[in-house]
Structure formats: structure tokens, C-alpha cells
mmCIF file of C-alpha atoms in Angstrom:
data_model
loop_
_atom_site.group_PDB
_atom_site.id
_atom_site.type_symbol
_atom_site.label_atom_id
_atom_site.label_comp_id
_atom_site.label_asym_id
_atom_site.label_seq_id
_atom_site.Cartn_x
_atom_site.Cartn_y
_atom_site.Cartn_z
ATOM 1 C CA MET A 1 17.241 135.806 -48.619
ATOM 2 C CA GLN A 2 16.979 139.207 -46.942
ATOM 3 C CA ASP A 3 16.558 140.874 -50.308
ATOM 4 C CA ILE A 4 13.647 138.589 -51.183
ATOM 5 C CA LEU A 5 12.079 139.311 -47.795
ATOM 6 C CA PHE A 6 12.519 143.042 -48.384
ATOM 7 C CA TYR A 7 10.687 142.859 -51.693
ATOM 8 C CA VAL A 8 7.903 140.725 -50.172
ATOM 9 C CA PHE A 9 7.354 143.080 -47.240
ATOM 10 C CA ALA A 10 7.666 146.223 -49.372
ATOM 11 C CA ALA A 11 5.117 144.947 -51.886
ATOM 12 C CA LEU A 12 2.775 143.904 -49.073
ATOM 13 C CA THR A 13 3.130 147.331 -47.420
ATOM 14 C CA LEU A 14 2.416 149.272 -50.595
ATOM 15 C CA VAL A 15 -0.473 147.084 -51.800
ATOM 16 C CA CYS A 16 -2.165 147.150 -48.391
ATOM 17 C CA GLY A 17 -1.498 150.886 -48.074
ATOM 18 C CA PHE A 18 -3.192 151.418 -51.411
ATOM 19 C CA LEU A 19 -6.152 149.310 -50.302
ATOM 20 C CA VAL A 20 -6.477 151.482 -47.182
ATOM 21 C CA VAL A 21 -6.949 154.671 -49.180
ATOM 22 C CA ALA A 22 -8.697 153.382 -52.308
ATOM 23 C CA ASN A 23 -10.299 149.987 -52.056
ATOM 24 C CA PRO A 24 -12.090 149.224 -55.336
ATOM 25 C CA ILE A 25 -14.363 146.565 -53.811
ATOM 26 C CA SER A 26 -15.518 147.920 -50.493
ATOM 27 C CA ARG A 27 -15.731 151.497 -49.257
ATOM 28 C CA SER A 28 -16.354 150.503 -45.669
ATOM 29 C CA PRO A 29 -14.060 152.069 -43.028
ATOM 30 C CA VAL A 30 -13.760 148.668 -41.342
ATOM 31 C CA THR A 31 -12.055 147.214 -44.435
ATOM 32 C CA SER A 32 -9.687 150.174 -44.491
ATOM 33 C CA ALA A 33 -8.862 149.682 -40.815
ATOM 34 C CA LEU A 34 -8.108 145.985 -41.312
ATOM 35 C CA PHE A 35 -5.859 146.736 -44.285
ATOM 36 C CA LEU A 36 -4.136 149.346 -42.118
ATOM 37 C CA VAL A 37 -3.353 146.524 -39.655
ATOM 38 C CA LEU A 38 -1.790 144.529 -42.499
ATOM 39 C CA THR A 39 0.215 147.567 -43.632
ATOM 40 C CA ILE A 40 1.562 148.115 -40.138
ATOM 41 C CA VAL A 41 2.458 144.463 -39.616
ATOM 42 C CA SER A 42 4.383 144.331 -42.894
ATOM 43 C CA LEU A 43 6.066 147.647 -41.985
ATOM 44 C CA SER A 44 7.229 146.048 -38.752
ATOM 45 C CA GLY A 45 8.624 143.249 -40.917
ATOM 46 C CA LEU A 46 10.676 145.908 -42.702
ATOM 47 C CA PHE A 47 11.800 147.200 -39.282
ATOM 48 C CA VAL A 48 13.028 143.692 -38.419
ATOM 49 C CA LEU A 49 14.998 143.607 -41.678
ATOM 50 C CA LEU A 50 16.550 146.921 -40.571
ATOM 51 C CA HIS A 51 17.520 145.316 -37.233
ATOM 52 C CA ALA A 52 15.160 147.585 -35.291
ATOM 53 C CA PHE A 53 13.653 144.729 -33.299
ATOM 54 C CA PHE A 54 12.319 146.764 -30.400
ATOM 55 C CA LEU A 55 10.600 149.235 -32.710
ATOM 56 C CA ALA A 56 9.061 146.387 -34.692
ATOM 57 C CA ALA A 57 7.529 145.031 -31.485
ATOM 58 C CA VAL A 58 6.393 148.492 -30.386
ATOM 59 C CA GLN A 59 4.905 149.110 -33.807
ATOM 60 C CA VAL A 60 2.788 145.964 -33.608
ATOM 61 C CA VAL A 61 1.770 146.506 -29.979
ATOM 62 C CA VAL A 62 0.975 150.220 -30.176
ATOM 63 C CA TYR A 63 -0.405 150.579 -33.703
ATOM 64 C CA ALA A 64 -1.874 147.215 -34.600
ATOM 65 C CA GLY A 65 -2.876 146.534 -31.007
ATOM 66 C CA ALA A 66 -3.998 149.777 -29.411
ATOM 67 C CA ALA A 67 -4.588 152.379 -32.108
ATOM 68 C CA LEU A 68 -6.451 150.131 -34.523
ATOM 69 C CA VAL A 69 -8.718 148.789 -31.784
ATOM 70 C CA LEU A 70 -9.517 152.412 -30.981
ATOM 71 C CA PHE A 71 -10.282 153.026 -34.663
ATOM 72 C CA LEU A 72 -12.583 150.023 -34.807
ATOM 73 C CA PHE A 73 -14.398 151.081 -31.636
ATOM 74 C CA VAL A 74 -15.010 154.563 -33.026
ATOM 75 C CA ILE A 75 -16.241 153.129 -36.339
ATOM 76 C CA MET A 76 -18.595 150.900 -34.380
ATOM 77 C CA MET A 77 -19.871 153.832 -32.298
ATOM 78 C CA LEU A 78 -20.425 156.130 -35.278
ATOM 79 C CA ASP A 79 -22.504 153.757 -37.408
ATOM 80 C CA LEU A 80 -21.114 154.980 -40.717
ATOM 81 C CA ARG A 81 -23.343 152.911 -42.951
ATOM 82 C CA ALA A 82 -24.754 155.978 -44.692
ATOM 83 C CA GLU A 83 -21.233 157.128 -45.496
ATOM 84 C CA GLU A 84 -20.476 154.064 -47.592
ATOM 85 C CA ARG A 85 -22.806 155.159 -50.344
ATOM 86 C CA ARG A 86 -20.945 158.401 -50.895
ATOM 87 C CA ARG A 87 -18.653 158.307 -53.877
ATOM 88 C CA ILE A 88 -15.103 159.593 -54.128
ATOM 89 C CA THR A 89 -15.459 162.760 -56.169
ATOM 90 C CA ARG A 90 -13.482 163.013 -59.374
ATOM 91 C CA PHE A 91 -12.180 166.430 -58.299
ATOM 92 C CA GLY A 92 -10.769 165.010 -55.077
ATOM 93 C CA LEU A 93 -9.225 162.048 -56.865
ATOM 94 C CA ILE A 94 -7.524 164.225 -59.493
ATOM 95 C CA GLY A 95 -6.382 166.766 -56.907
ATOM 96 C CA GLY A 96 -5.070 164.089 -54.597
ATOM 97 C CA GLY A 97 -3.311 162.299 -57.437
ATOM 98 C CA LEU A 98 -1.678 165.536 -58.571
ATOM 99 C CA ALA A 99 -0.527 166.365 -55.039
ATOM 100 C CA ALA A 100 0.882 162.861 -54.552
ATOM 101 C CA LEU A 101 2.683 163.007 -57.902
ATOM 102 C CA ALA A 102 4.096 166.426 -56.995
ATOM 103 C CA VAL A 103 5.517 165.066 -53.726
ATOM 104 C CA ALA A 104 6.927 162.047 -55.572
ATOM 105 C CA TRP A 105 8.510 164.463 -58.061
ATOM 106 C CA LEU A 106 10.062 166.423 -55.182
ATOM 107 C CA PHE A 107 11.678 163.264 -53.847
ATOM 108 C CA ARG A 108 12.697 161.875 -57.243
ATOM 109 C CA ALA A 109 16.426 162.216 -56.540
ATOM 110 C CA VAL A 110 16.267 160.471 -53.153
ATOM 111 C CA PRO A 111 16.951 156.865 -54.278
ATOM 112 C CA ARG A 112 19.871 157.978 -56.430
ATOM 113 C CA GLU A 113 21.503 160.172 -53.780
ATOM 114 C CA ALA A 114 20.848 157.784 -50.923
ATOM 115 C CA ALA A 115 24.079 155.860 -51.513
ATOM 116 C CA LEU A 116 26.047 159.022 -50.813
ATOM 117 C CA VAL A 117 24.412 159.540 -47.432
ATOM 118 C CA ALA A 118 24.897 155.973 -46.246
ATOM 119 C CA SER A 119 28.251 155.626 -44.508
ATOM 120 C CA GLY A 120 29.531 152.269 -45.522
ATOM 121 C CA PRO A 121 27.956 148.838 -45.172
ATOM 122 C CA PRO A 122 25.699 148.606 -42.139
ATOM 123 C CA HIS A 123 26.781 146.458 -39.261
ATOM 124 C CA VAL A 124 24.555 144.701 -36.780
ATOM 125 C CA GLU A 125 23.396 147.113 -34.139
ATOM 126 C CA GLY A 126 20.119 148.457 -32.895
ATOM 127 C CA SER A 127 19.935 146.038 -30.010
ATOM 128 C CA THR A 128 17.235 146.861 -27.517
ATOM 129 C CA SER A 129 19.693 147.425 -24.673
ATOM 130 C CA ALA A 130 21.637 150.043 -26.643
ATOM 131 C CA LEU A 131 18.392 151.827 -27.490
ATOM 132 C CA GLY A 132 17.296 151.704 -23.849
ATOM 133 C CA ALA A 133 20.650 153.060 -22.651
ATOM 134 C CA LEU A 134 20.388 155.949 -25.082
ATOM 135 C CA LEU A 135 16.780 156.586 -24.077
ATOM 136 C CA PHE A 136 17.517 156.714 -20.344
ATOM 137 C CA THR A 137 20.723 158.732 -20.469
ATOM 138 C CA GLN A 138 20.901 161.209 -23.304
ATOM 139 C CA TYR A 139 17.188 161.403 -24.016
ATOM 140 C CA LEU A 140 15.901 161.217 -20.447
ATOM 141 C CA LEU A 141 14.285 164.651 -20.480
ATOM 142 C CA PRO A 142 12.327 164.108 -23.727
ATOM 143 C CA PHE A 143 11.372 160.685 -22.382
ATOM 144 C CA GLU A 144 9.859 162.280 -19.268
ATOM 145 C CA ALA A 145 8.231 165.009 -21.332
ATOM 146 C CA ILE A 146 6.582 162.467 -23.602
ATOM 147 C CA SER A 147 4.829 160.992 -20.565
ATOM 148 C CA LEU A 148 3.239 164.401 -20.008
ATOM 149 C CA VAL A 149 2.102 164.361 -23.639
ATOM 150 C CA LEU A 150 0.463 160.995 -23.043
ATOM 151 C CA VAL A 151 -1.290 162.227 -19.895
ATOM 152 C CA ALA A 152 -2.486 165.329 -21.730
ATOM 153 C CA GLY A 153 -3.753 163.159 -24.569
ATOM 154 C CA MET A 154 -5.620 160.897 -22.172
ATOM 155 C CA VAL A 155 -7.235 163.784 -20.303
ATOM 156 C CA GLY A 156 -8.110 165.490 -23.565
ATOM 157 C CA ALA A 157 -9.685 162.353 -24.991
ATOM 158 C CA ILE A 158 -11.817 161.830 -21.888
ATOM 159 C CA LEU A 159 -12.854 165.485 -21.774
ATOM 160 C CA LEU A 160 -13.735 165.661 -25.462
ATOM 161 C CA SER A 161 -15.662 162.444 -25.781
ATOM 162 C CA ARG A 162 -17.827 162.537 -22.642
ATOM 163 C CA LYS A 163 -21.440 163.538 -22.960
ATOM 164 C CA GLU A 164 -22.356 167.164 -22.294
ATOM 165 C CA PRO A 165 -24.037 167.480 -18.904
ATOM 166 C CA SER A 166 -27.386 168.952 -19.776
ATOM 167 C CA MET B 1 21.256 144.171 -56.830
ATOM 168 C CA THR B 2 21.532 144.321 -53.086
ATOM 169 C CA VAL B 3 18.918 146.220 -51.123
ATOM 170 C CA GLY B 4 20.247 149.534 -49.887
ATOM 171 C CA LEU B 5 19.058 152.743 -48.324
ATOM 172 C CA GLY B 6 17.538 153.890 -51.607
ATOM 173 C CA HIS B 7 15.129 150.964 -51.722
ATOM 174 C CA TYR B 8 13.779 151.691 -48.252
ATOM 175 C CA LEU B 9 13.477 155.393 -49.016
ATOM 176 C CA THR B 10 11.569 154.619 -52.217
ATOM 177 C CA VAL B 11 9.072 152.529 -50.254
ATOM 178 C CA SER B 12 8.789 155.346 -47.722
ATOM 179 C CA VAL B 13 8.157 158.009 -50.391
ATOM 180 C CA VAL B 14 5.526 155.891 -52.156
ATOM 181 C CA LEU B 15 3.773 155.147 -48.874
ATOM 182 C CA PHE B 16 3.802 158.856 -47.991
ATOM 183 C CA CYS B 17 2.281 159.719 -51.379
ATOM 184 C CA LEU B 18 -0.420 157.092 -50.874
ATOM 185 C CA GLY B 19 -1.260 158.660 -47.526
ATOM 186 C CA LEU B 20 -1.405 162.122 -49.074
ATOM 187 C CA LEU B 21 -3.704 160.823 -51.806
ATOM 188 C CA GLY B 22 -5.971 159.365 -49.145
ATOM 189 C CA VAL B 23 -6.051 162.578 -47.100
ATOM 190 C CA ILE B 24 -7.044 164.646 -50.127
ATOM 191 C CA ALA B 25 -9.287 162.242 -52.032
ATOM 192 C CA ARG B 26 -11.247 160.471 -49.299
ATOM 193 C CA ARG B 27 -14.206 162.269 -47.703
ATOM 194 C CA ASN B 28 -14.755 160.161 -44.616
ATOM 195 C CA VAL B 29 -13.029 161.703 -41.591
ATOM 196 C CA VAL B 30 -12.069 158.321 -40.108
ATOM 197 C CA ILE B 31 -10.409 157.185 -43.331
ATOM 198 C CA VAL B 32 -8.654 160.545 -43.695
ATOM 199 C CA TYR B 33 -7.291 159.885 -40.219
ATOM 200 C CA MET B 34 -6.057 156.423 -41.224
ATOM 201 C CA ALA B 35 -4.292 157.959 -44.230
ATOM 202 C CA LEU B 36 -2.591 160.399 -41.834
ATOM 203 C CA GLU B 37 -1.336 157.410 -39.864
ATOM 204 C CA LEU B 38 0.060 155.976 -43.103
ATOM 205 C CA MET B 39 2.034 159.184 -43.670
ATOM 206 C CA LEU B 40 3.437 159.055 -40.121
ATOM 207 C CA ASN B 41 4.479 155.452 -40.666
ATOM 208 C CA ALA B 42 6.212 156.341 -43.927
ATOM 209 C CA ALA B 43 8.278 158.920 -42.041
ATOM 210 C CA ASN B 44 9.076 156.306 -39.394
ATOM 211 C CA LEU B 45 10.336 153.889 -42.042
ATOM 212 C CA ALA B 46 12.623 156.547 -43.504
ATOM 213 C CA LEU B 47 14.026 157.380 -40.054
ATOM 214 C CA VAL B 48 14.709 153.733 -39.185
ATOM 215 C CA ALA B 49 16.397 153.196 -42.551
ATOM 216 C CA PHE B 50 18.604 156.267 -42.048
ATOM 217 C CA SER B 51 19.459 155.112 -38.542
ATOM 218 C CA ARG B 52 20.511 151.672 -39.783
ATOM 219 C CA PHE B 53 22.582 152.793 -42.736
ATOM 220 C CA ASN B 54 24.341 155.561 -40.813
ATOM 221 C CA ARG B 55 25.158 153.352 -37.787
ATOM 222 C CA ASN B 56 23.380 155.816 -35.567
ATOM 223 C CA LEU B 57 20.740 154.817 -33.041
ATOM 224 C CA GLU B 58 19.262 158.286 -32.635
ATOM 225 C CA GLY B 59 16.891 157.760 -35.548
ATOM 226 C CA GLN B 60 15.338 154.876 -33.660
ATOM 227 C CA VAL B 61 14.935 157.039 -30.554
ATOM 228 C CA MET B 62 13.148 159.574 -32.732
ATOM 229 C CA VAL B 63 10.842 156.871 -34.092
ATOM 230 C CA PHE B 64 10.085 155.766 -30.533
ATOM 231 C CA PHE B 65 8.974 159.306 -29.672
ATOM 232 C CA ILE B 66 6.971 159.593 -32.901
ATOM 233 C CA ILE B 67 5.094 156.370 -32.125
ATOM 234 C CA THR B 68 4.279 157.662 -28.634
ATOM 235 C CA VAL B 69 3.048 161.011 -29.916
ATOM 236 C CA ALA B 70 1.028 159.205 -32.599
ATOM 237 C CA ALA B 71 -0.686 157.124 -29.930
ATOM 238 C CA ALA B 72 -1.717 160.254 -28.014
ATOM 239 C CA GLU B 73 -2.736 161.886 -31.291
ATOM 240 C CA VAL B 74 -4.963 158.950 -32.254
ATOM 241 C CA ALA B 75 -6.743 159.143 -28.897
ATOM 242 C CA VAL B 76 -7.369 162.899 -29.092
ATOM 243 C CA GLY B 77 -8.272 162.865 -32.783
ATOM 244 C CA LEU B 78 -10.784 160.060 -32.439
ATOM 245 C CA ALA B 79 -12.312 161.789 -29.412
ATOM 246 C CA LEU B 80 -12.673 164.911 -31.579
ATOM 247 C CA ILE B 81 -14.363 162.860 -34.302
ATOM 248 C CA VAL B 82 -16.772 161.350 -31.765
ATOM 249 C CA ALA B 83 -17.586 164.787 -30.333
ATOM 250 C CA LEU B 84 -18.121 166.147 -33.848
ATOM 251 C CA TYR B 85 -20.417 163.250 -34.700
ATOM 252 C CA ARG B 86 -22.458 163.878 -31.545
ATOM 253 C CA LYS B 87 -22.986 167.520 -32.539
ATOM 254 C CA ARG B 88 -23.492 167.138 -36.300
ATOM 255 C CA GLN B 89 -24.462 163.511 -36.927
ATOM 256 C CA THR B 90 -21.954 163.293 -39.733
ATOM 257 C CA ALA B 91 -18.391 162.113 -40.303
ATOM 258 C CA HIS B 92 -18.148 163.516 -43.786
ATOM 259 C CA VAL B 93 -15.657 166.245 -44.657
ATOM 260 C CA GLU B 94 -17.977 168.173 -46.940
ATOM 261 C CA ASP B 95 -20.673 168.476 -44.289
ATOM 262 C CA LEU B 96 -18.233 170.128 -41.891
ATOM 263 C CA ALA B 97 -17.922 173.456 -43.696
ATOM 264 C CA SER B 98 -19.232 175.893 -41.094
ATOM 265 C CA MET B 99 -15.812 177.579 -40.794
ATOM 266 C CA ARG B 100 -15.600 178.149 -44.541
ATOM 267 C CA LEU B 101 -15.292 181.809 -45.494
#
């Protein structure tokens, strides 16, 4: 059952991910953003299969909820209708394909060697309380530091996107 | 054949390559940004898979931090795109070549 679910979610992730970057029907950024939502939701399905329940919830809330709404708002503000008529250049497509193939070639041994890295059959762990305990004891300092990153990001976003006082 | 670490890593590598293809091939800044998010998510998937199959929760902590940083990064990056669009009236990579040598 879990194996079938893995294949379903993996196929959904990859197909939707492909439709984000190269949609043959529509070149609109809105379509890409909505397929990105689907990609992220199916990725969180994979997280559930990996027993990372808290991260699956965070993934949906933060990415599909907050980040994608931000994307859609920016697309709405920019009025990118003129951009849709631009074509993907052949040079970019070939270059991008070559780069992607090169990275895939670099990682070609990963699936074969992965069994060596894995230490035995996985057991059920990854409960939210264990993650929280780790986060608030051993990783307390990075946890506090990340709040500063968020504040800096917020201030930066406000500063960058406000209108110039003229 | 039971699903193991290799399967998850394969999905992660393919997703990363798709993101790279998008970053290089697409010309719209917003879509390039979405492809960057895809690459970040591919890395997250690999980390969660490692964390599960090595019985080690620290990978999940790392993913938690990555998601937080990505949220801040999305906010700043989109603000940059909006500021750029205000100045140049374009969101197209090839029109933003004023720093080219």
C-alpha cells in the first residue's frame, strides 16, 4: 500500500514539477504557480510517507499557504500579460537541458549506493514531540537566530517594495 | 521491490534537475524564482529521506530551518522583483542586462 502511494505521489510531484517549468499549453505564470502548489502538496504526501508529519504540515502551511499566495499577489501586481508572448529560446532550452543532464549524470550512482548509507530498516520515529525537543534543546541557538533572519527578511521586503518618496 | 532510500533520492535528483532546467531555460523572473523553490524542495526531500532511513531526526531539523529561510527568501526576492519592475517595467531576464560587461 505504501509503495503504491509512493509511486503515486512521486509521479504527481515530477509531472507537476515539469508543468511548472515547461507547460506546453499555457505560458502564464499563474498556471506555473498553481502547478507549484500541486507539486508542494504531493511532496508533503511524500513527507507523510517518510513519517515526517510535522514537516508535511509545515510544508503545506508555509509553502502552499504563504509563499504561493505571495507569488500570486506579485504576479497580479506586475501584470505580466506581455511576457506570455515571449517564447522560450532554443539556446536556453538546450543549455538548460544539458545542465540538467550533467547534474543527473553527477548523481547517477546515488540510487545504487543509497542502500549502503541506510542503516537498517527504518523504524517509526519522527514524532512531532521528539522534533520539538531536539529543536528547543540542542538547536535552541539556531532556532533563535532564524527568528532574526525572519525579521531581517520582513524589514528588507518592506524597505525594498515601498514606493520611493519623491 | 520495496521502496527504499534510493527511490526517494531518485525523485529528489529528478526534481532538482527540473528546477535547474527551469532556472536556465525560462526567461520570466517570477518563473525562474518558482524553479528555484523547486530546487530547494528537492533538497528538502533528500534530507527528510536521509533522516528517516538513518534513524536520525537532525535531518528534519535542518529541513525546518531550510523552510524558514526559504520563506524569508521568498519575501525578499519578490520584493526585489517588484522594485525592479517599478524601475524597469519588465520582469524579463534578457531586459535586465545593464550589469553585463
